PDB file of C-alpha atoms in Angstrom:
ATOM      1  CA  GLN G   1      15.989  -8.739  11.459  1.00  0.00           C
ATOM      2  CA  GLU G   2      19.424  -7.133  11.995  1.00  0.00           C
ATOM      3  CA  ALA G   3      20.742  -8.327   8.616  1.00  0.00           C
ATOM      4  CA  CYS G   4      17.568  -7.118   6.883  1.00  0.00           C
ATOM      5  CA  GLU G   5      17.711  -3.636   8.356  1.00  0.00           C
ATOM      6  CA  ALA G   6      21.494  -3.423   7.803  1.00  0.00           C
ATOM      7  CA  ARG G   7      20.823  -3.765   4.043  1.00  0.00           C
ATOM      8  CA  GLY G   8      18.445  -0.801   4.244  1.00  0.00           C
ATOM      9  CA  CYS G   9      15.378  -3.005   3.912  1.00  0.00           C
ATOM     10  CA  THR G  10      12.147  -2.913   5.891  1.00  0.00           C
ATOM     11  CA  TRP G  11      11.408  -5.622   8.468  1.00  0.00           C
ATOM     12  CA  CYS G  12       7.768  -6.480   9.164  1.00  0.00           C
ATOM     13  CA  ALA G  13       7.059  -9.724  11.020  1.00  0.00           C
ATOM     14  CA  THR G  14       3.723 -11.316  10.150  1.00  0.00           C
ATOM     15  CA  ASP G  15       1.638 -14.394  10.949  1.00  0.00           C
ATOM     16  CA  VAL G  16       0.599 -14.747   7.302  1.00  0.00           C
ATOM     17  CA  PRO G  17       2.061 -18.028   5.962  1.00  0.00           C
ATOM     18  CA  ASN G  18       4.789 -17.620   3.304  1.00  0.00           C
ATOM     19  CA  ALA G  19       4.679 -13.807   3.445  1.00  0.00           C
ATOM     20  CA  PRO G  20       8.117 -12.152   3.349  1.00  0.00           C
ATOM     21  CA  TRP G  21       9.290 -10.428   6.514  1.00  0.00           C
ATOM     22  CA  CYS G  22      12.085  -8.487   4.819  1.00  0.00           C
ATOM     23  CA  PHE G  23      11.465  -6.342   1.744  1.00  0.00           C
ATOM     24  CA  PHE G  24      12.728  -3.269  -0.065  1.00  0.00           C
ATOM     25  CA  PRO G  25      11.303   0.018   1.239  1.00  0.00           C
ATOM     26  CA  GLU G  26       9.046   2.090  -0.981  1.00  0.00           C
ATOM     27  CA  ASP G  27      11.808   4.628  -1.691  1.00  0.00           C
ATOM     28  CA  SER G  28      14.368   1.959  -2.612  1.00  0.00           C
ATOM     29  CA  PRO G  29      16.572   2.630  -5.660  1.00  0.00           C
ATOM     30  CA  TYR G  30      15.653  -0.845  -6.902  1.00  0.00           C
ATOM     31  CA  GLY G  31      12.562  -1.865  -8.793  1.00  0.00           C
ATOM     32  CA  TYR G  32      10.095   0.232 -10.745  1.00  0.00           C
ATOM     33  CA  SER G  33       7.962   3.300 -10.200  1.00  0.00           C
ATOM     34  CA  LEU G  34       4.709   4.444 -11.740  1.00  0.00           C
ATOM     35  CA  GLY G  35       5.384   6.281 -14.994  1.00  0.00           C
ATOM     36  CA  GLY G  36       2.285   8.384 -15.510  1.00  0.00           C
ATOM     37  CA  SER G  37      -1.353   7.919 -14.679  1.00  0.00           C
ATOM     38  CA  THR G  38      -3.424   4.765 -14.558  1.00  0.00           C
ATOM     39  CA  GLU G  39      -5.292   4.123 -17.808  1.00  0.00           C
ATOM     40  CA  LYS G  40      -8.725   2.554 -17.449  1.00  0.00           C
ATOM     41  CA  THR G  41      -9.441  -0.289 -19.895  1.00  0.00           C
ATOM     42  CA  ALA G  42     -12.607  -2.227 -20.716  1.00  0.00           C
ATOM     43  CA  GLN G  43     -11.584  -5.051 -18.346  1.00  0.00           C
ATOM     44  CA  GLY G  44      -9.557  -3.202 -15.697  1.00  0.00           C
ATOM     45  CA  TRP G  45      -6.559  -0.899 -15.971  1.00  0.00           C
ATOM     46  CA  ARG G  46      -3.087  -0.439 -17.443  1.00  0.00           C
ATOM     47  CA  VAL G  47      -0.020   1.370 -16.078  1.00  0.00           C
ATOM     48  CA  THR G  48       3.494   2.030 -17.300  1.00  0.00           C
ATOM     49  CA  LEU G  49       6.328   1.200 -14.916  1.00  0.00           C
ATOM     50  CA  ASN G  50       9.798   2.727 -15.284  1.00  0.00           C
ATOM     51  CA  LYS G  51      13.000   1.353 -13.811  1.00  0.00           C
ATOM     52  CA  ARG G  52      14.007   3.519 -10.862  1.00  0.00           C
ATOM     53  CA  GLN G  53      17.783   3.867 -11.205  1.00  0.00           C
ATOM     54  CA  ALA G  54      20.781   2.384 -12.941  1.00  0.00           C
ATOM     55  CA  LEU G  55      21.226  -0.117 -10.091  1.00  0.00           C
ATOM     56  CA  SER G  56      20.290  -3.655 -11.028  1.00  0.00           C
ATOM     57  CA  LEU G  57      19.883  -6.734  -8.885  1.00  0.00           C
ATOM     58  CA  PHE G  58      19.658  -9.261 -11.709  1.00  0.00           C
ATOM     59  CA  GLY G  59      20.743  -7.497 -14.918  1.00  0.00           C
ATOM     60  CA  ASN G  60      19.009  -7.143 -18.297  1.00  0.00           C
ATOM     61  CA  ASP G  61      16.272  -4.972 -16.821  1.00  0.00           C
ATOM     62  CA  ILE G  62      13.525  -3.770 -19.145  1.00  0.00           C
ATOM     63  CA  SER G  63      12.210  -0.242 -18.996  1.00  0.00           C
ATOM     64  CA  PRO G  64       9.486   0.666 -19.472  1.00  0.00           C
ATOM     65  CA  VAL G  65       7.269  -2.289 -18.544  1.00  0.00           C
ATOM     66  CA  ILE G  66       3.497  -2.341 -18.937  1.00  0.00           C
ATOM     67  CA  LEU G  67       1.290  -3.811 -16.188  1.00  0.00           C
ATOM     68  CA  GLU G  68      -2.241  -4.738 -17.235  1.00  0.00           C
ATOM     69  CA  VAL G  69      -4.802  -5.796 -14.652  1.00  0.00           C
ATOM     70  CA  GLU G  70      -7.979  -7.536 -15.788  1.00  0.00           C
ATOM     71  CA  PHE G  71     -10.939  -8.265 -13.511  1.00  0.00           C
ATOM     72  CA  GLN G  72     -12.016 -11.524 -15.150  1.00  0.00           C
ATOM     73  CA  THR G  73     -14.559 -12.907 -12.703  1.00  0.00           C
ATOM     74  CA  LYS G  74     -15.723 -12.222  -9.171  1.00  0.00           C
ATOM     75  CA  ASP G  75     -12.945 -14.529  -7.903  1.00  0.00           C
ATOM     76  CA  ARG G  76     -10.291 -14.327 -10.641  1.00  0.00           C
ATOM     77  CA  LEU G  77      -7.828 -11.555 -11.431  1.00  0.00           C
ATOM     78  CA  ARG G  78      -5.359 -11.647 -14.300  1.00  0.00           C
ATOM     79  CA  PHE G  79      -2.272  -9.487 -14.399  1.00  0.00           C
ATOM     80  CA  ARG G  80       0.211  -9.294 -17.222  1.00  0.00           C
ATOM     81  CA  LEU G  81       3.645  -7.653 -17.341  1.00  0.00           C
ATOM     82  CA  TYR G  82       5.202  -7.088 -20.761  1.00  0.00           C
ATOM     83  CA  ASP G  83       7.776  -5.116 -22.710  1.00  0.00           C
ATOM     84  CA  PRO G  84       5.886  -2.665 -24.959  1.00  0.00           C
ATOM     85  CA  ASN G  85       8.898  -2.302 -27.279  1.00  0.00           C
ATOM     86  CA  ARG G  86       9.646  -5.942 -27.999  1.00  0.00           C
ATOM     87  CA  GLN G  87       7.297  -8.826 -28.779  1.00  0.00           C
ATOM     88  CA  ARG G  88       7.758 -12.171 -27.073  1.00  0.00           C
ATOM     89  CA  PHE G  89       6.049 -15.512 -27.206  1.00  0.00           C
ATOM     90  CA  GLU G  90       2.940 -15.799 -25.070  1.00  0.00           C
ATOM     91  CA  VAL G  91       1.041 -19.007 -24.456  1.00  0.00           C
ATOM     92  CA  PRO G  92      -2.175 -18.677 -26.500  1.00  0.00           C
ATOM     93  CA  LEU G  93      -4.706 -19.277 -23.711  1.00  0.00           C
ATOM     94  CA  LYS G  94      -8.346 -18.852 -24.578  1.00  0.00           C
ATOM     95  CA  ILE G  95     -10.106 -18.181 -21.280  1.00  0.00           C
ATOM     96  CA  ASP G  96     -13.687 -16.991 -21.355  1.00  0.00           C
ATOM     97  CA  SER G  97     -13.981 -13.920 -19.203  1.00  0.00           C
ATOM     98  CA  PRO G  98     -17.357 -12.325 -18.617  1.00  0.00           C
ATOM     99  CA  GLY G  99     -15.556  -9.346 -17.080  1.00  0.00           C
ATOM    100  CA  VAL G 100     -16.592  -7.758 -13.828  1.00  0.00           C
ATOM    101  CA  THR G 101     -15.983  -4.357 -12.325  1.00  0.00           C
ATOM    102  CA  ALA G 102     -13.703  -3.785  -9.370  1.00  0.00           C
ATOM    103  CA  ASP G 103     -16.814  -3.205  -7.223  1.00  0.00           C
ATOM    104  CA  GLU G 104     -18.175  -6.681  -8.074  1.00  0.00           C
ATOM    105  CA  ALA G 105     -14.913  -8.501  -7.327  1.00  0.00           C
ATOM    106  CA  SER G 106     -14.395 -10.377  -4.051  1.00  0.00           C
ATOM    107  CA  TYR G 107     -10.824  -8.975  -3.870  1.00  0.00           C
ATOM    108  CA  ASP G 108      -9.176  -5.552  -3.776  1.00  0.00           C
ATOM    109  CA  VAL G 109      -6.368  -4.257  -5.977  1.00  0.00           C
ATOM    110  CA  GLU G 110      -4.231  -1.254  -5.021  1.00  0.00           C
TER     111      GLU G 110
END
């Protein structure tokens, strides 16, 4: 806990298996922030994420990044992160998705 907090991170012990106890705080200079409003799509929603600052933990950061969330079934959620400015290979999966609304899903997304 001391080492975590000394780095400026947040410590939150939990009984949930495999959940991290140490993580970056919400106002951390690392990571991404919401770049605009949430766009509703036919299957869920889409948001643009922008890199927060010039600091980089791993290098070669992409900004902006698009996050798409698709409510596929009552028990299945699909999320996809991609670079809107550069195409990349994606595995061509054909998964039938009847599509459900967030209210019909057995999970919550925030």
